[in-house]
Amino acid sequence: MKKIAVINDISGFGRCSLTAAIPVISALGVECCPLPTAVLSNQTGYKSYHCIDLTDELESYVDEWKKLGHKFDAILTGYIASAKQADLILKFIDDFKTENTKLIVDPVMADDGKIYGTYSKELCKKVVEISRKANIITPNITELCILTGTNYETIISKKDESLYLNYVADIAKVLLSDNLRSIIVTGVVTSGSICNILVEKDGISVARSEIFGGSYSGTGDLFASVISAEVAKGTSLVYAIELATKFLEKSIKSSFREGTDRNDGVNFEKCLEMLTNE
Ligand code: PXL
């Protein structure tokens, strides 16, 4: 059985982070081992929330994992609650990443040109540092701007050009390195469709879906979870991105038709069969 360590929070409402990762990774036939960084009543996009920060518990938790001696086929990181927590994640990567472990980093920091309220400058710097250690990253356009030092308005102003996707890919390419071989820029809106672009040394591959409504909570977590499970199984990234994009398109369509609030996330539960039958 392939295994993934998922470093993320658990939120009671919002269908994001671990409540997205556990069912998706399990449905794809991979064991999901959660390392919970915080417990929240609900994700931070709602008007208010209560957060139980688990930073001070992480070392003892991980020490037990060391005793168990488990190795992981992949490690997935997402939302990070503090800069101190980011340092512990860096240590976890040093301790657990072997040459057979793929590190997938969802550099959660920002969306729609804005940095999340809970992300300080110091924390964003740490996310950039963690991303440099990754094999695969899944930034949205705003996060790509932070990672590359690009101005968000400059990218967005090119949106209507036919070469927009290539333009975004060229910006992402700068980040490629000996270990960071694949960058998946998520949620790139072009006229009439939303695209996920896989950027690698040899070229790009684009998975498109229809647009239904605006952005919903947790879609980045669902996407990264599908990618991580497929990578742990050794599937090609081109296939993984197609599958993740179709899974999200169907989940978002269902929520849009039902009029689900964006903070409540998407109806992915109804679409898990797309993954179990795969
Ligand atoms: O989906 C990213 C995410 C995860 N966890 C928490 C969040 C968010 C995005 O807002 O608030 C707690």
PDB file of C-alpha atoms and ligand atoms in Angstrom:
ATOM      1  CA  MET A   1       0.000   0.000   0.000  1.00  0.00           C
ATOM      2  CA  LYS A   2       1.368   3.437  -0.913  1.00  0.00           C
ATOM      3  CA  LYS A   3       1.415   6.018   1.890  1.00  0.00           C
ATOM      4  CA  ILE A   4       1.199   9.793   1.992  1.00  0.00           C
ATOM      5  CA  ALA A   5       1.937  12.040   4.986  1.00  0.00           C
ATOM      6  CA  VAL A   6      -0.444  14.982   4.759  1.00  0.00           C
ATOM      7  CA  ILE A   7       0.574  18.046   6.791  1.00  0.00           C
ATOM      8  CA  ASN A   8      -2.494  20.242   7.077  1.00  0.00           C
ATOM      9  CA  ASP A   9      -5.175  21.508   9.467  1.00  0.00           C
ATOM     10  CA  ILE A  10      -8.569  19.989  10.129  1.00  0.00           C
ATOM     11  CA  SER A  11     -11.528  22.375   9.853  1.00  0.00           C
ATOM     12  CA  GLY A  12     -15.044  21.432  10.993  1.00  0.00           C
ATOM     13  CA  PHE A  13     -16.682  23.372   8.144  1.00  0.00           C
ATOM     14  CA  GLY A  14     -15.358  24.381   4.745  1.00  0.00           C
ATOM     15  CA  ARG A  15     -14.554  20.979   3.201  1.00  0.00           C
ATOM     16  CA  CYS A  16     -10.859  21.858   2.899  1.00  0.00           C
ATOM     17  CA  SER A  17      -7.441  20.713   4.133  1.00  0.00           C
ATOM     18  CA  LEU A  18      -7.657  17.295   5.878  1.00  0.00           C
ATOM     19  CA  THR A  19     -11.424  16.828   5.417  1.00  0.00           C
ATOM     20  CA  ALA A  20     -10.699  17.068   1.681  1.00  0.00           C
ATOM     21  CA  ALA A  21      -7.424  15.108   1.655  1.00  0.00           C
ATOM     22  CA  ILE A  22      -8.439  12.038   3.678  1.00  0.00           C
ATOM     23  CA  PRO A  23     -11.455  10.909   1.593  1.00  0.00           C
ATOM     24  CA  VAL A  24      -9.823  11.732  -1.755  1.00  0.00           C
ATOM     25  CA  ILE A  25      -6.522   9.987  -1.059  1.00  0.00           C
ATOM     26  CA  SER A  26      -8.358   6.983   0.436  1.00  0.00           C
ATOM     27  CA  ALA A  27     -10.731   6.762  -2.545  1.00  0.00           C
ATOM     28  CA  LEU A  28      -7.689   6.598  -4.816  1.00  0.00           C
ATOM     29  CA  GLY A  29      -6.430   3.560  -2.881  1.00  0.00           C
ATOM     30  CA  VAL A  30      -3.582   5.247  -1.034  1.00  0.00           C
ATOM     31  CA  GLU A  31      -3.121   5.376   2.760  1.00  0.00           C
ATOM     32  CA  CYS A  32      -3.469   8.931   4.090  1.00  0.00           C
ATOM     33  CA  CYS A  33      -1.445   9.627   7.280  1.00  0.00           C
ATOM     34  CA  PRO A  34      -2.491  13.027   8.678  1.00  0.00           C
ATOM     35  CA  LEU A  35      -0.154  15.317  10.573  1.00  0.00           C
ATOM     36  CA  PRO A  36      -2.707  17.874  11.845  1.00  0.00           C
ATOM     37  CA  THR A  37      -1.216  21.334  12.312  1.00  0.00           C
ATOM     38  CA  ALA A  38      -4.312  22.931  13.840  1.00  0.00           C
ATOM     39  CA  VAL A  39      -7.947  22.181  14.585  1.00  0.00           C
ATOM     40  CA  LEU A  40     -10.380  24.887  13.490  1.00  0.00           C
ATOM     41  CA  SER A  41     -14.105  25.176  14.082  1.00  0.00           C
ATOM     42  CA  ASN A  42     -14.337  26.192  10.411  1.00  0.00           C
ATOM     43  CA  GLN A  43     -11.939  27.525   7.761  1.00  0.00           C
ATOM     44  CA  THR A  44     -10.772  31.142   8.067  1.00  0.00           C
ATOM     45  CA  GLY A  45     -12.883  32.526   5.202  1.00  0.00           C
ATOM     46  CA  TYR A  46     -16.027  32.575   7.384  1.00  0.00           C
ATOM     47  CA  LYS A  47     -16.768  35.700   9.495  1.00  0.00           C
ATOM     48  CA  SER A  48     -15.195  34.141  12.600  1.00  0.00           C
ATOM     49  CA  TYR A  49     -13.517  30.927  13.676  1.00  0.00           C
ATOM     50  CA  HIS A  50     -11.828  29.267  16.632  1.00  0.00           C
ATOM     51  CA  CYS A  51      -8.342  27.855  16.022  1.00  0.00           C
ATOM     52  CA  ILE A  52      -6.563  25.363  18.271  1.00  0.00           C
ATOM     53  CA  ASP A  53      -2.964  25.690  17.130  1.00  0.00           C
ATOM     54  CA  LEU A  54      -1.136  22.352  17.490  1.00  0.00           C
ATOM     55  CA  THR A  55       2.364  23.722  16.830  1.00  0.00           C
ATOM     56  CA  ASP A  56       3.614  22.815  20.311  1.00  0.00           C
ATOM     57  CA  GLU A  57       2.370  19.223  19.919  1.00  0.00           C
ATOM     58  CA  LEU A  58       3.938  18.522  16.535  1.00  0.00           C
ATOM     59  CA  GLU A  59       7.388  17.434  17.720  1.00  0.00           C
ATOM     60  CA  SER A  60       6.039  14.795  20.144  1.00  0.00           C
ATOM     61  CA  TYR A  61       3.607  13.589  17.467  1.00  0.00           C
ATOM     62  CA  VAL A  62       6.383  13.242  14.895  1.00  0.00           C
ATOM     63  CA  ASP A  63       8.724  11.577  17.426  1.00  0.00           C
ATOM     64  CA  GLU A  64       6.198   8.723  17.650  1.00  0.00           C
ATOM     65  CA  TRP A  65       6.179   8.431  13.853  1.00  0.00           C
ATOM     66  CA  LYS A  66       9.985   8.175  13.942  1.00  0.00           C
ATOM     67  CA  LYS A  67       9.704   5.284  16.424  1.00  0.00           C
ATOM     68  CA  LEU A  68       7.253   3.523  14.090  1.00  0.00           C
ATOM     69  CA  GLY A  69       9.855   3.823  11.332  1.00  0.00           C
ATOM     70  CA  HIS A  70       7.387   4.387   8.500  1.00  0.00           C
ATOM     71  CA  LYS A  71       8.566   5.658   5.115  1.00  0.00           C
ATOM     72  CA  PHE A  72       6.314   7.707   2.828  1.00  0.00           C
ATOM     73  CA  ASP A  73       5.857   7.551  -0.930  1.00  0.00           C
ATOM     74  CA  ALA A  74       4.772  11.183  -0.847  1.00  0.00           C
ATOM     75  CA  ILE A  75       4.486  14.121   1.536  1.00  0.00           C
ATOM     76  CA  LEU A  76       1.829  16.790   0.920  1.00  0.00           C
ATOM     77  CA  THR A  77       1.835  20.166   2.674  1.00  0.00           C
ATOM     78  CA  GLY A  78      -0.917  22.813   2.614  1.00  0.00           C
ATOM     79  CA  TYR A  79      -2.219  25.506   4.971  1.00  0.00           C
ATOM     80  CA  ILE A  80       0.340  26.546   7.636  1.00  0.00           C
ATOM     81  CA  ALA A  81      -0.782  28.350  10.806  1.00  0.00           C
ATOM     82  CA  SER A  82       2.495  30.072  11.857  1.00  0.00           C
ATOM     83  CA  ALA A  83       6.167  30.647  10.947  1.00  0.00           C
ATOM     84  CA  LYS A  84       7.203  28.356  13.814  1.00  0.00           C
ATOM     85  CA  GLN A  85       5.032  25.630  12.320  1.00  0.00           C
ATOM     86  CA  ALA A  86       6.754  26.176   8.966  1.00  0.00           C
ATOM     87  CA  ASP A  87      10.134  25.516  10.626  1.00  0.00           C
ATOM     88  CA  LEU A  88       8.816  22.226  12.036  1.00  0.00           C
ATOM     89  CA  ILE A  89       7.569  21.270   8.570  1.00  0.00           C
ATOM     90  CA  LEU A  90      11.038  21.977   7.136  1.00  0.00           C
ATOM     91  CA  LYS A  91      12.490  19.680   9.810  1.00  0.00           C
ATOM     92  CA  PHE A  92       9.881  17.002   9.033  1.00  0.00           C
ATOM     93  CA  ILE A  93      10.906  17.120   5.369  1.00  0.00           C
ATOM     94  CA  ASP A  94      14.592  16.737   6.283  1.00  0.00           C
ATOM     95  CA  ASP A  95      13.788  13.791   8.569  1.00  0.00           C
ATOM     96  CA  PHE A  96      11.290  11.912   6.376  1.00  0.00           C
ATOM     97  CA  LYS A  97      11.963  12.737   2.723  1.00  0.00           C
ATOM     98  CA  THR A  98      14.030  10.013   1.095  1.00  0.00           C
ATOM     99  CA  GLU A  99      15.017   9.827  -2.583  1.00  0.00           C
ATOM    100  CA  ASN A 100      11.865   7.726  -3.110  1.00  0.00           C
ATOM    101  CA  THR A 101       9.559  10.279  -1.477  1.00  0.00           C
ATOM    102  CA  LYS A 102       7.884  12.874  -3.678  1.00  0.00           C
ATOM    103  CA  LEU A 103       7.279  16.195  -1.930  1.00  0.00           C
ATOM    104  CA  ILE A 104       4.177  18.011  -3.142  1.00  0.00           C
ATOM    105  CA  VAL A 105       3.776  21.539  -1.785  1.00  0.00           C
ATOM    106  CA  ASP A 106       0.564  23.487  -2.155  1.00  0.00           C
ATOM    107  CA  PRO A 107       1.998  26.945  -1.376  1.00  0.00           C
ATOM    108  CA  VAL A 108      -1.214  28.225   0.255  1.00  0.00           C
ATOM    109  CA  MET A 109      -0.675  31.964   0.845  1.00  0.00           C
ATOM    110  CA  ALA A 110      -3.018  34.027  -1.262  1.00  0.00           C
ATOM    111  CA  ASP A 111      -5.741  34.255  -3.912  1.00  0.00           C
ATOM    112  CA  ASP A 112      -7.214  36.873  -6.264  1.00  0.00           C
ATOM    113  CA  GLY A 113      -4.198  39.147  -5.791  1.00  0.00           C
ATOM    114  CA  LYS A 114      -4.486  39.204  -1.994  1.00  0.00           C
ATOM    115  CA  ILE A 115      -2.424  37.517   0.728  1.00  0.00           C
ATOM    116  CA  TYR A 116      -4.600  35.675   3.299  1.00  0.00           C
ATOM    117  CA  GLY A 117      -5.059  37.634   6.550  1.00  0.00           C
ATOM    118  CA  THR A 118      -3.424  34.880   8.604  1.00  0.00           C
ATOM    119  CA  TYR A 119      -0.246  34.846   6.433  1.00  0.00           C
ATOM    120  CA  SER A 120       2.492  37.251   7.663  1.00  0.00           C
ATOM    121  CA  LYS A 121       5.435  38.317   5.443  1.00  0.00           C
ATOM    122  CA  GLU A 122       7.664  36.011   7.528  1.00  0.00           C
ATOM    123  CA  LEU A 123       5.330  33.055   6.968  1.00  0.00           C
ATOM    124  CA  CYS A 124       5.177  33.720   3.201  1.00  0.00           C
ATOM    125  CA  LYS A 125       9.016  33.667   3.123  1.00  0.00           C
ATOM    126  CA  LYS A 126       8.939  30.260   4.827  1.00  0.00           C
ATOM    127  CA  VAL A 127       6.398  28.953   2.300  1.00  0.00           C
ATOM    128  CA  VAL A 128       8.768  30.041  -0.483  1.00  0.00           C
ATOM    129  CA  GLU A 129      11.573  28.135   1.305  1.00  0.00           C
ATOM    130  CA  ILE A 130       9.434  24.975   1.641  1.00  0.00           C
ATOM    131  CA  SER A 131       8.416  25.253  -2.043  1.00  0.00           C
ATOM    132  CA  ARG A 132      12.093  25.236  -3.069  1.00  0.00           C
ATOM    133  CA  LYS A 133      12.488  21.782  -1.505  1.00  0.00           C
ATOM    134  CA  ALA A 134       9.466  20.375  -3.393  1.00  0.00           C
ATOM    135  CA  ASN A 135       9.329  18.085  -6.417  1.00  0.00           C
ATOM    136  CA  ILE A 136       5.902  19.399  -7.431  1.00  0.00           C
ATOM    137  CA  ILE A 137       4.140  22.649  -6.459  1.00  0.00           C
ATOM    138  CA  THR A 138       0.537  23.689  -7.133  1.00  0.00           C
ATOM    139  CA  PRO A 139       0.343  27.513  -6.890  1.00  0.00           C
ATOM    140  CA  ASN A 140      -2.551  29.624  -8.107  1.00  0.00           C
ATOM    141  CA  ILE A 141      -1.649  32.774 -10.091  1.00  0.00           C
ATOM    142  CA  THR A 142      -1.339  34.978  -6.977  1.00  0.00           C
ATOM    143  CA  GLU A 143       0.927  32.441  -5.263  1.00  0.00           C
ATOM    144  CA  LEU A 144       2.990  32.130  -8.455  1.00  0.00           C
ATOM    145  CA  CYS A 145       3.506  35.914  -8.283  1.00  0.00           C
ATOM    146  CA  ILE A 146       4.780  35.684  -4.701  1.00  0.00           C
ATOM    147  CA  LEU A 147       7.064  32.739  -5.546  1.00  0.00           C
ATOM    148  CA  THR A 148       8.583  34.509  -8.566  1.00  0.00           C
ATOM    149  CA  GLY A 149       8.432  38.144  -7.418  1.00  0.00           C
ATOM    150  CA  THR A 150       6.085  39.000 -10.302  1.00  0.00           C
ATOM    151  CA  ASN A 151       3.534  41.809 -10.167  1.00  0.00           C
ATOM    152  CA  TYR A 152      -0.012  40.344 -10.050  1.00  0.00           C
ATOM    153  CA  GLU A 153      -1.605  43.186 -12.046  1.00  0.00           C
ATOM    154  CA  THR A 154       0.959  42.700 -14.840  1.00  0.00           C
ATOM    155  CA  ILE A 155       0.015  39.025 -15.249  1.00  0.00           C
ATOM    156  CA  ILE A 156      -3.718  39.670 -15.068  1.00  0.00           C
ATOM    157  CA  SER A 157      -3.507  42.463 -17.667  1.00  0.00           C
ATOM    158  CA  LYS A 158      -2.410  39.857 -20.271  1.00  0.00           C
ATOM    159  CA  LYS A 159      -5.484  37.700 -19.596  1.00  0.00           C
ATOM    160  CA  ASP A 160      -7.210  38.266 -22.938  1.00  0.00           C
ATOM    161  CA  GLU A 161      -4.208  37.485 -25.105  1.00  0.00           C
ATOM    162  CA  SER A 162      -4.172  34.177 -26.956  1.00  0.00           C
ATOM    163  CA  LEU A 163      -0.711  33.461 -25.595  1.00  0.00           C
ATOM    164  CA  TYR A 164      -1.766  34.031 -21.965  1.00  0.00           C
ATOM    165  CA  LEU A 165      -1.208  30.411 -20.912  1.00  0.00           C
ATOM    166  CA  ASN A 166       2.282  30.402 -22.449  1.00  0.00           C
ATOM    167  CA  TYR A 167       3.011  33.705 -20.730  1.00  0.00           C
ATOM    168  CA  VAL A 168       2.022  32.240 -17.321  1.00  0.00           C
ATOM    169  CA  ALA A 169       4.059  29.089 -18.074  1.00  0.00           C
ATOM    170  CA  ASP A 170       7.159  31.164 -18.907  1.00  0.00           C
ATOM    171  CA  ILE A 171       6.907  32.884 -15.523  1.00  0.00           C
ATOM    172  CA  ALA A 172       6.535  29.515 -13.747  1.00  0.00           C
ATOM    173  CA  LYS A 173       9.494  27.982 -15.644  1.00  0.00           C
ATOM    174  CA  VAL A 174      11.926  30.234 -13.786  1.00  0.00           C
ATOM    175  CA  LEU A 175      11.236  28.157 -10.654  1.00  0.00           C
ATOM    176  CA  LEU A 176      12.236  24.794 -12.178  1.00  0.00           C
ATOM    177  CA  SER A 177      15.341  23.244 -10.618  1.00  0.00           C
ATOM    178  CA  ASP A 178      17.064  19.866 -10.166  1.00  0.00           C
ATOM    179  CA  ASN A 179      14.442  18.810  -7.613  1.00  0.00           C
ATOM    180  CA  LEU A 180      11.479  21.018  -8.558  1.00  0.00           C
ATOM    181  CA  ARG A 181      10.628  19.380 -11.888  1.00  0.00           C
ATOM    182  CA  SER A 182       6.893  20.086 -12.162  1.00  0.00           C
ATOM    183  CA  ILE A 183       4.859  23.199 -11.492  1.00  0.00           C
ATOM    184  CA  ILE A 184       1.091  23.044 -11.791  1.00  0.00           C
ATOM    185  CA  VAL A 185      -0.426  26.520 -11.985  1.00  0.00           C
ATOM    186  CA  THR A 186      -4.029  26.080 -10.887  1.00  0.00           C
ATOM    187  CA  GLY A 187      -7.249  27.955 -11.627  1.00  0.00           C
ATOM    188  CA  VAL A 188      -5.977  30.044 -14.549  1.00  0.00           C
ATOM    189  CA  VAL A 189      -9.058  31.724 -15.997  1.00  0.00           C
ATOM    190  CA  THR A 190      -9.161  32.313 -19.752  1.00  0.00           C
ATOM    191  CA  SER A 191     -12.149  33.294 -21.855  1.00  0.00           C
ATOM    192  CA  GLY A 192     -14.759  30.615 -21.214  1.00  0.00           C
ATOM    193  CA  SER A 193     -12.662  28.098 -19.304  1.00  0.00           C
ATOM    194  CA  ILE A 194     -10.539  27.536 -16.241  1.00  0.00           C
ATOM    195  CA  CYS A 195      -7.196  25.823 -16.794  1.00  0.00           C
ATOM    196  CA  ASN A 196      -4.629  23.930 -14.785  1.00  0.00           C
ATOM    197  CA  ILE A 197      -1.245  24.194 -16.491  1.00  0.00           C
ATOM    198  CA  LEU A 198       1.509  21.635 -15.978  1.00  0.00           C
ATOM    199  CA  VAL A 199       4.863  23.305 -16.590  1.00  0.00           C
ATOM    200  CA  GLU A 200       7.956  21.126 -17.014  1.00  0.00           C
ATOM    201  CA  LYS A 201      11.352  21.544 -18.697  1.00  0.00           C
ATOM    202  CA  ASP A 202      10.133  19.881 -21.899  1.00  0.00           C
ATOM    203  CA  GLY A 203       6.916  21.805 -22.292  1.00  0.00           C
ATOM    204  CA  ILE A 204       3.453  22.442 -20.966  1.00  0.00           C
ATOM    205  CA  SER A 205       0.193  20.507 -20.766  1.00  0.00           C
ATOM    206  CA  VAL A 206      -3.194  22.117 -20.118  1.00  0.00           C
ATOM    207  CA  ALA A 207      -6.317  20.562 -18.540  1.00  0.00           C
ATOM    208  CA  ARG A 208      -9.446  22.687 -19.053  1.00  0.00           C
ATOM    209  CA  SER A 209     -12.827  22.778 -17.428  1.00  0.00           C
ATOM    210  CA  GLU A 210     -16.017  24.787 -17.747  1.00  0.00           C
ATOM    211  CA  ILE A 211     -16.507  27.663 -15.288  1.00  0.00           C
ATOM    212  CA  PHE A 212     -19.330  27.384 -12.725  1.00  0.00           C
ATOM    213  CA  GLY A 213     -19.591  30.399 -10.374  1.00  0.00           C
ATOM    214  CA  GLY A 214     -16.629  31.897  -8.514  1.00  0.00           C
ATOM    215  CA  SER A 215     -13.998  30.309  -6.297  1.00  0.00           C
ATOM    216  CA  TYR A 216     -14.959  27.803  -3.582  1.00  0.00           C
ATOM    217  CA  SER A 217     -13.188  26.807  -0.381  1.00  0.00           C
ATOM    218  CA  GLY A 218     -11.016  23.697  -0.497  1.00  0.00           C
ATOM    219  CA  THR A 219     -10.718  23.211  -4.258  1.00  0.00           C
ATOM    220  CA  GLY A 220      -6.918  23.632  -4.086  1.00  0.00           C
ATOM    221  CA  ASP A 221      -6.742  20.962  -1.366  1.00  0.00           C
ATOM    222  CA  LEU A 222      -8.902  18.538  -3.356  1.00  0.00           C
ATOM    223  CA  PHE A 223      -6.751  19.125  -6.436  1.00  0.00           C
ATOM    224  CA  ALA A 224      -3.425  18.631  -4.625  1.00  0.00           C
ATOM    225  CA  SER A 225      -4.796  15.480  -2.955  1.00  0.00           C
ATOM    226  CA  VAL A 226      -5.653  13.829  -6.291  1.00  0.00           C
ATOM    227  CA  ILE A 227      -2.238  14.774  -7.672  1.00  0.00           C
ATOM    228  CA  SER A 228      -0.405  13.436  -4.596  1.00  0.00           C
ATOM    229  CA  ALA A 229      -2.208  10.087  -4.596  1.00  0.00           C
ATOM    230  CA  GLU A 230      -1.565   9.581  -8.312  1.00  0.00           C
ATOM    231  CA  VAL A 231       2.083  10.567  -7.900  1.00  0.00           C
ATOM    232  CA  ALA A 232       2.450   8.111  -4.977  1.00  0.00           C
ATOM    233  CA  LYS A 233       1.069   5.400  -7.274  1.00  0.00           C
ATOM    234  CA  GLY A 234       3.528   6.382 -10.008  1.00  0.00           C
ATOM    235  CA  THR A 235       0.964   7.621 -12.545  1.00  0.00           C
ATOM    236  CA  SER A 236       1.916  10.290 -15.102  1.00  0.00           C
ATOM    237  CA  LEU A 237       1.237  13.876 -14.106  1.00  0.00           C
ATOM    238  CA  VAL A 238      -0.563  14.588 -17.382  1.00  0.00           C
ATOM    239  CA  TYR A 239      -3.108  11.897 -16.484  1.00  0.00           C
ATOM    240  CA  ALA A 240      -3.290  13.039 -12.826  1.00  0.00           C
ATOM    241  CA  ILE A 241      -4.077  16.622 -13.822  1.00  0.00           C
ATOM    242  CA  GLU A 242      -6.826  15.524 -16.239  1.00  0.00           C
ATOM    243  CA  LEU A 243      -8.406  13.379 -13.509  1.00  0.00           C
ATOM    244  CA  ALA A 244      -8.135  16.109 -10.849  1.00  0.00           C
ATOM    245  CA  THR A 245      -9.604  18.698 -13.223  1.00  0.00           C
ATOM    246  CA  LYS A 246     -12.596  16.466 -14.176  1.00  0.00           C
ATOM    247  CA  PHE A 247     -13.216  15.575 -10.514  1.00  0.00           C
ATOM    248  CA  LEU A 248     -13.269  19.252  -9.545  1.00  0.00           C
ATOM    249  CA  GLU A 249     -15.393  20.295 -12.514  1.00  0.00           C
ATOM    250  CA  LYS A 250     -18.101  17.813 -11.515  1.00  0.00           C
ATOM    251  CA  SER A 251     -17.887  18.732  -7.798  1.00  0.00           C
ATOM    252  CA  ILE A 252     -18.073  22.480  -8.493  1.00  0.00           C
ATOM    253  CA  LYS A 253     -20.940  22.044 -10.981  1.00  0.00           C
ATOM    254  CA  SER A 254     -22.974  20.185  -8.353  1.00  0.00           C
ATOM    255  CA  SER A 255     -22.365  22.910  -5.736  1.00  0.00           C
ATOM    256  CA  PHE A 256     -23.105  25.721  -8.191  1.00  0.00           C
ATOM    257  CA  ARG A 257     -26.434  24.126  -9.161  1.00  0.00           C
ATOM    258  CA  GLU A 258     -27.316  23.664  -5.485  1.00  0.00           C
ATOM    259  CA  GLY A 259     -26.358  27.278  -4.628  1.00  0.00           C
ATOM    260  CA  THR A 260     -23.767  26.207  -2.035  1.00  0.00           C
ATOM    261  CA  ASP A 261     -22.037  29.094  -0.202  1.00  0.00           C
ATOM    262  CA  ARG A 262     -18.375  29.425  -1.337  1.00  0.00           C
ATOM    263  CA  ASN A 263     -17.178  29.063   2.271  1.00  0.00           C
ATOM    264  CA  ASP A 264     -18.869  25.648   2.600  1.00  0.00           C
ATOM    265  CA  GLY A 265     -16.696  24.159  -0.155  1.00  0.00           C
ATOM    266  CA  VAL A 266     -17.859  21.851  -2.964  1.00  0.00           C
ATOM    267  CA  ASN A 267     -19.971  18.685  -3.144  1.00  0.00           C
ATOM    268  CA  PHE A 268     -17.022  16.405  -3.834  1.00  0.00           C
ATOM    269  CA  GLU A 269     -18.625  13.596  -1.790  1.00  0.00           C
ATOM    270  CA  LYS A 270     -21.002  12.875  -4.686  1.00  0.00           C
ATOM    271  CA  CYS A 271     -18.064  12.563  -7.092  1.00  0.00           C
ATOM    272  CA  LEU A 272     -15.720  10.287  -5.129  1.00  0.00           C
ATOM    273  CA  GLU A 273     -16.895   7.355  -7.256  1.00  0.00           C
ATOM    274  CA  MET A 274     -14.931   8.913 -10.145  1.00  0.00           C
ATOM    275  CA  LEU A 275     -11.830   8.154  -8.076  1.00  0.00           C
ATOM    276  CA  THR A 276     -12.720   4.771  -6.579  1.00  0.00           C
ATOM    277  CA  ASN A 277     -13.516   3.299  -9.995  1.00  0.00           C
ATOM    278  CA  GLU A 278     -10.273   4.590 -11.439  1.00  0.00           C
TER     279      GLU A 278
HETATM  280  O1  PXL B   1      -8.061  25.629   1.641  1.00  0.00           O
HETATM  281  C1  PXL B   1      -7.015  26.305   2.222  1.00  0.00           C
HETATM  282  C2  PXL B   1      -7.280  26.494   3.678  1.00  0.00           C
HETATM  283  C3  PXL B   1      -7.011  25.465   4.563  1.00  0.00           C
HETATM  284  N1  PXL B   1      -7.221  25.584   5.888  1.00  0.00           N
HETATM  285  C4  PXL B   1      -7.740  26.705   6.415  1.00  0.00           C
HETATM  286  C5  PXL B   1      -8.058  27.783   5.574  1.00  0.00           C
HETATM  287  C6  PXL B   1      -7.812  27.683   4.178  1.00  0.00           C
HETATM  288  C7  PXL B   1      -8.122  28.793   3.284  1.00  0.00           C
HETATM  289  O2  PXL B   1      -8.656  29.797   3.662  1.00  0.00           O
HETATM  290  O3  PXL B   1      -8.593  28.878   6.115  1.00  0.00           O
HETATM  291  C8  PXL B   1      -7.966  26.799   7.878  1.00  0.00           C
END
